[in-house]
Coordinates of C-alpha atoms in Angstrom, one line a residue:
X242 CA 0.2 0.1 0.0
X243 CA 1.4 3.4 -1.1
X244 CA 2.3 5.7 2.0
X245 CA 2.7 9.5 1.0
X246 CA 6.3 10.7 1.7
X247 CA 4.9 13.5 3.9
X248 CA 1.6 13.4 5.8
X249 CA -0.2 16.1 7.8
X250 CA -1.3 14.8 11.4
X251 CA -2.3 16.6 14.7
X252 CA 1.5 17.8 15.3
X253 CA 2.6 19.1 11.7
X254 CA 3.9 17.8 8.5
X255 CA 5.5 14.6 9.0
X256 CA 8.1 12.1 7.3
X257 CA 7.6 8.8 8.5
X258 CA 10.5 7.2 6.8
X259 CA 12.7 9.6 8.4
X260 CA 10.7 10.2 11.5
X261 CA 11.3 13.7 11.3
X262 CA 8.7 16.7 10.9
X263 CA 8.7 19.9 9.2
X264 CA 7.6 23.2 10.8
X265 CA 5.7 21.2 13.3
X266 CA 3.2 23.1 15.5
X267 CA 3.3 20.8 18.5
X268 CA 6.4 19.7 20.2
X269 CA 8.2 16.7 18.4
X270 CA 11.6 15.1 18.7
X271 CA 13.3 16.4 15.7
X272 CA 12.1 19.3 13.3
X273 CA 13.3 21.0 10.2
X274 CA 12.3 24.5 10.3
X275 CA 11.6 26.8 7.2
X276 CA 12.1 30.2 8.8
X277 CA 12.3 32.3 12.1
X278 CA 8.5 33.5 12.2
X279 CA 6.7 32.3 15.3
X280 CA 3.8 30.3 13.5
X281 CA 6.5 28.0 11.9
X282 CA 9.4 27.9 14.2
X283 CA 7.8 27.0 17.7
X284 CA 9.3 26.4 21.0
X285 CA 9.6 22.7 22.6
X286 CA 11.1 20.4 20.0
X287 CA 14.1 18.4 20.9
X288 CA 16.2 19.1 18.3
X289 CA 16.0 21.7 15.2
X290 CA 17.5 21.5 11.8
X291 CA 17.5 25.0 9.9
X292 CA 19.5 27.1 7.4
X293 CA 22.8 28.2 9.2
X294 CA 21.6 32.0 9.0
X295 CA 18.2 31.0 10.7
X296 CA 20.1 29.8 13.9
X297 CA 20.7 33.1 15.3
X298 CA 17.2 34.1 14.4
X299 CA 15.1 31.2 16.2
X300 CA 17.8 31.3 19.2
X301 CA 17.0 34.8 19.7
X302 CA 13.4 33.9 19.6
X303 CA 13.3 30.7 21.4
X304 CA 16.2 30.7 23.8
X305 CA 18.7 28.0 24.3
X306 CA 17.6 24.9 21.8
X307 CA 19.6 22.1 20.3
X308 CA 19.9 23.3 16.6
X309 CA 22.1 22.4 13.6
X310 CA 22.6 25.0 10.7
X311 CA 22.8 23.6 6.8
X312 CA 24.1 25.6 3.9
X313 CA 21.9 26.0 0.9
X314 CA 21.5 22.9 -1.4
X315 CA 23.4 20.8 1.2
X316 CA 21.9 17.2 1.2
X317 CA 21.7 15.4 4.6
X318 CA 20.2 11.8 4.8
X319 CA 18.1 10.4 7.8
X320 CA 17.0 6.9 7.5
X321 CA 17.5 6.7 3.7
X322 CA 15.5 10.0 3.0
X323 CA 17.6 12.8 1.5
X324 CA 16.7 16.4 2.5
X325 CA 18.1 19.9 1.4
X326 CA 17.1 23.6 2.1
X327 CA 16.7 26.0 -0.7
X328 CA 16.1 29.6 -0.5
X329 CA 12.2 30.6 -0.2
X330 CA 12.9 34.3 -0.8
X331 CA 10.1 35.2 2.1
X332 CA 12.5 36.7 4.4
X333 CA 15.9 36.3 5.3
X334 CA 17.2 32.9 5.7
X335 CA 13.7 31.1 4.7
X336 CA 13.9 27.9 3.4
X337 CA 11.9 25.5 0.8
X338 CA 12.4 22.0 2.1
X339 CA 13.2 19.2 -0.7
X340 CA 12.4 15.7 0.4
X341 CA 13.4 12.8 -1.7
X342 CA 13.1 8.8 -1.2
X343 CA 13.3 6.1 -3.8
X344 CA 13.3 8.5 -6.7
X345 CA 10.0 10.5 -5.4
X346 CA 10.5 14.2 -4.7
X347 CA 8.5 16.4 -2.6
X348 CA 8.9 20.1 -1.9
X349 CA 7.5 22.3 1.1
X350 CA 7.7 25.9 0.4
X351 CA 6.8 27.1 3.9
X352 CA 5.9 30.8 3.2
X353 CA 7.7 32.3 -0.2
X354 CA 7.8 35.0 -2.9
X355 CA 9.2 35.1 -6.1
X356 CA 10.2 38.9 -6.4
X357 CA 13.9 39.2 -5.2
X358 CA 13.8 42.0 -2.4
X359 CA 17.6 42.7 -2.5
X360 CA 17.9 41.3 1.0
X361 CA 16.3 38.0 1.6
X362 CA 18.0 34.9 -0.6
X363 CA 16.3 34.8 -4.0
X364 CA 13.7 32.3 -4.5
X365 CA 15.0 29.1 -6.1
X366 CA 12.8 26.9 -8.1
X367 CA 12.8 23.1 -7.2
X368 CA 11.4 20.4 -9.6
X369 CA 9.5 18.0 -7.8
X370 CA 6.6 15.5 -8.1
X371 CA 4.3 16.7 -5.3
X372 CA 4.7 20.5 -4.3
X373 CA 2.9 21.7 -1.0
X374 CA 2.5 25.4 -1.0
X375 CA 1.1 28.2 0.6
X376 CA -1.5 30.5 -1.1
X377 CA -1.9 33.4 1.6
X378 CA -2.4 35.7 -1.1
X379 CA -4.0 33.1 -3.7
X380 CA -6.5 34.9 -5.3
X381 CA -6.6 37.2 -8.5
X382 CA -7.0 40.5 -6.6
X383 CA -3.5 40.3 -5.3
X384 CA -1.1 41.5 -8.0
X385 CA 2.1 43.2 -6.6
X386 CA 3.7 46.2 -8.1
X387 CA 7.4 46.1 -8.5
X388 CA 9.1 47.0 -5.2
X389 CA 11.3 49.8 -6.9
X390 CA 8.0 52.0 -7.6
X391 CA 6.9 51.1 -4.0
X392 CA 9.9 52.0 -2.1
X393 CA 10.0 55.1 -4.4
X394 CA 6.5 56.1 -3.0
X395 CA 7.6 55.4 0.6
X396 CA 10.6 57.7 0.2
X397 CA 8.7 60.5 -1.5
X398 CA 6.1 60.0 1.3
X399 CA 8.8 60.3 4.0
X400 CA 10.5 63.4 2.4
X401 CA 6.9 65.0 1.9
X402 CA 6.6 64.7 5.7
X403 CA 9.9 66.0 6.5
X404 CA 8.9 69.1 4.5
X405 CA 6.1 69.8 6.9
X406 CA 8.3 68.9 10.0
X407 CA 6.3 65.6 10.8
X408 CA 7.6 62.5 11.9
X409 CA 6.9 59.4 9.8
X410 CA 5.9 56.3 11.5
X411 CA 5.9 53.1 9.3
X412 CA 4.6 50.0 10.7
X413 CA 6.2 46.5 9.7
X414 CA 6.7 43.2 11.2
X415 CA 9.7 42.9 13.3
X416 CA 11.2 40.2 11.6
X417 CA 11.3 40.3 7.6
X418 CA 9.2 43.4 6.6
X419 CA 11.2 45.8 8.9
X420 CA 14.6 44.8 7.7
X421 CA 13.3 45.0 4.0
X422 CA 12.1 48.5 4.8
X423 CA 15.4 49.4 6.4
X424 CA 17.3 48.1 3.5
X425 CA 15.6 50.3 1.0
X426 CA 14.8 53.3 2.6
X427 CA 16.9 56.5 1.7
X428 CA 19.2 57.5 4.6
X429 CA 20.1 60.9 2.4
X430 CA 16.2 62.0 3.6
X431 CA 16.9 61.8 7.3
X432 CA 17.7 59.7 10.1
X433 CA 16.4 56.2 10.9
X434 CA 14.9 55.3 14.2
X435 CA 13.5 52.0 15.2
X436 CA 11.2 50.5 18.0
X437 CA 12.8 48.2 20.5
X438 CA 11.4 45.1 19.1
X439 CA 12.8 45.9 15.5
X440 CA 16.1 47.1 16.9
X441 CA 16.8 44.0 19.1
X442 CA 16.0 41.7 15.8
X443 CA 18.2 43.7 13.3
X444 CA 21.3 43.6 15.5
X445 CA 20.7 39.8 15.6
X446 CA 20.7 40.0 11.7
X447 CA 23.5 42.2 11.1
X448 CA 25.9 39.2 11.8
X449 CA 25.1 38.0 8.3
X450 CA 23.3 40.8 6.8
X451 CA 24.1 44.7 5.7
X452 CA 21.4 47.3 6.7
X453 CA 21.7 51.2 7.0
X454 CA 22.4 52.6 10.5
X455 CA 19.6 52.9 12.7
X456 CA 18.9 54.4 16.3
X457 CA 16.7 52.9 18.8
X458 CA 13.9 54.9 20.3
X459 CA 14.1 55.3 23.9
X460 CA 12.7 56.8 27.0
X461 CA 15.4 59.6 26.3
X462 CA 14.4 60.1 22.9
X463 CA 12.8 63.5 22.2
X464 CA 10.1 64.3 20.3
X465 CA 12.2 67.1 18.6
X466 CA 14.8 64.5 17.8
X467 CA 12.3 62.7 15.7
X468 CA 10.7 65.7 13.8
X469 CA 11.3 64.9 10.2
X470 CA 12.7 61.6 10.8
X471 CA 11.4 57.9 10.3
X472 CA 10.6 55.4 13.1
X473 CA 10.0 52.0 11.8
X474 CA 7.6 50.0 14.3
X475 CA 5.8 46.9 14.7
X476 CA 1.9 47.1 14.0
X477 CA 1.3 46.3 17.8
X478 CA 3.2 49.6 18.8
X479 CA 0.1 51.7 16.9
X480 CA -2.4 53.1 19.2
X481 CA -0.3 52.6 22.4
X482 CA 1.3 55.2 24.7
X483 CA 4.8 54.6 23.0
X484 CA 3.5 56.4 20.0
X485 CA 2.3 59.4 21.6
X486 CA 5.8 61.0 22.2
X487 CA 6.2 61.4 18.4
X488 CA 3.2 64.0 17.7
X489 CA 2.9 65.5 15.2
X490 CA 3.3 62.2 13.5
X491 CA 2.0 60.3 10.1
X492 CA 1.4 56.9 9.9
X493 CA 1.8 54.2 7.3
X494 CA 1.6 50.4 6.9
X495 CA 3.5 48.2 4.5
X496 CA 1.5 45.3 3.7
X497 CA -0.2 43.0 1.1
X498 CA -3.3 43.4 2.8
X499 CA -3.2 47.1 1.7
X500 CA -4.7 45.8 -1.4
X501 CA -8.2 45.7 0.0
X502 CA -9.7 49.2 0.1
X503 CA -10.7 49.1 3.6
X504 CA -7.5 47.7 5.2
X505 CA -6.0 51.3 5.9
X506 CA -9.2 52.6 7.5
X507 CA -9.4 49.3 9.8
X508 CA -5.9 49.8 10.9
X509 CA -6.5 53.7 11.4
X510 CA -3.5 54.5 9.5
X511 CA -2.8 57.4 7.0
X512 CA -1.1 55.6 4.3
X513 CA -0.9 52.2 3.0
X514 CA 1.8 50.8 0.7
X515 CA 1.1 47.5 -0.7
X516 CA 4.3 45.5 -0.1
X517 CA 4.0 41.7 0.8
X518 CA 6.8 39.2 1.7
X519 CA 4.7 36.6 0.1
X520 CA 3.9 35.1 -3.6
X521 CA 1.1 37.2 -5.6
X522 CA -1.5 35.3 -7.6
X523 CA 0.7 35.4 -10.7
X524 CA 3.8 34.2 -8.5
X525 CA 1.8 31.2 -7.5
X526 CA 0.6 30.0 -10.4
X527 CA 3.8 30.4 -12.2
X528 CA 5.9 28.8 -9.5
X529 CA 3.2 25.8 -9.6
X530 CA 3.4 25.3 -13.3
X531 CA 7.4 25.5 -13.3
X532 CA 7.9 23.1 -10.7
X533 CA 6.6 20.4 -12.9
X534 CA 4.7 19.0 -10.2
X535 CA 1.6 16.4 -10.7
X536 CA 0.1 16.7 -7.5
X537 CA -0.2 20.2 -5.4
X538 CA -1.2 20.6 -1.7
X539 CA -2.3 24.3 -0.8
X540 CA -2.0 24.9 2.8
X541 CA -2.5 28.3 4.3
X542 CA -4.3 31.3 2.8
X543 CA -7.2 30.8 0.2
X544 CA -6.9 27.1 -0.1
X545 CA -10.2 26.2 -1.4
X546 CA -10.1 28.9 -4.4
X547 CA -6.7 28.3 -5.2
X548 CA -6.8 24.4 -5.1
X549 CA -10.0 24.5 -7.4
X550 CA -8.4 26.7 -9.9
X551 CA -5.5 24.5 -10.2
X552 CA -7.9 21.5 -10.8
X553 CA -10.3 23.1 -13.1
X554 CA -8.0 25.4 -14.9
X555 CA -4.7 23.7 -15.0
X556 CA -5.5 20.0 -14.9
X557 CA -3.6 19.2 -11.6
X558 CA -4.2 17.0 -8.9
X559 CA -4.7 19.6 -6.5
X560 CA -6.2 19.4 -2.7
X561 CA -6.0 21.3 0.6
X562 CA -4.6 20.4 4.0
X563 CA -5.2 22.3 7.3
X564 CA -2.1 23.8 9.3
X565 CA -1.7 26.0 12.0
X566 CA 0.5 28.6 9.9
X567 CA -0.7 32.0 9.3
X568 CA 0.9 35.3 8.3
X569 CA 2.8 36.7 11.3
X570 CA 0.3 39.3 12.9
X571 CA -2.2 38.8 10.2
X572 CA -5.9 39.7 10.7
X573 CA -9.0 38.6 9.1
X574 CA -10.4 41.1 6.8
X575 CA -13.7 40.0 6.6
X576 CA -15.2 43.2 5.0
X577 CA -12.6 43.7 2.3
X578 CA -13.1 40.2 1.5
X579 CA -16.7 40.8 1.1
X580 CA -15.8 43.6 -1.4
X581 CA -14.6 41.1 -4.1
X582 CA -16.8 38.3 -3.0
X583 CA -19.0 38.7 -6.0
X584 CA -15.8 37.7 -8.3
X585 CA -15.5 34.6 -6.3
X586 CA -18.9 33.1 -7.2
X587 CA -20.3 31.1 -10.0
X588 CA -17.9 29.0 -12.4
X589 CA -14.1 29.1 -12.0
X590 CA -13.6 30.4 -15.5
X591 CA -16.2 33.1 -15.1
X592 CA -14.8 34.1 -11.7
X593 CA -11.1 34.6 -12.6
X594 CA -12.1 36.3 -16.1
X595 CA -13.7 39.0 -14.1
X596 CA -11.0 39.5 -11.7
X597 CA -8.3 39.4 -14.4

């Protein structure tokens, strides 16, 4: 009887032949970790395996753990099963996991994006028989503008705020998005300040990655110091007492969810920039096609819609599996989803023609 190389159970994605998990969401003996976000690298495993640049990240987040670091494309074999890690392009040190046994190849993407952002190791296409993919933004409404244009808008926004002697406060997740912002901000405009959580993580990453100089916001930082400059902060900092010392300030958020018309209003921010660390609709479809996979498993995101499209329009053997992965800090934007729901009804062909 055929036993799938990878199965989904109550603890995570499991390779029975090797007795090893990938991104398990409950404590296990041995776990391969794709990247440092909390939903994929959880506390409690006895042994962790990950890319070497991700080791300091998960140690920073999880404390003292038993972990071994691997190079890109370095093969390691466990009970006859060959594993290797390949760049996912999602955030710094994020991996896809290639699993091979008796000529059969599976790939688990973790989270990924196909655009080279200039800081994360660029996405590497890996051929396989079965492809396990996220689809966080797996509907046609999500099509990203090239990041050069987005960062031009962000820097112009900052410069305009500086001309009005206002502090620019830009929100992004403390691991991944924040460093991508730091990498592409123009330091000639002014000084770059950071929230403590972002500064702590960025200092960990400086061991392997290059960023502009930053200054931590502390209790001693004066409002006058911040005027005309920019502050990078996690979304959780919005609305708290921490931000009040920055008046007058202008806020913005960098997120793929800014595609939705109501997202900026719901988050009570002044400006939204569409910038995601996940693949958009075209990136997902192109990647699925180019892997050559005959079977596709859609995990977190718009799984039902995406897998149905793969079956009905691309003729693939596609299905869904439930996981406990989410975009870090994500929220369910039900109202905005309702705005596009008419295009998600009816036949698959009609639905996607309307959205495109």
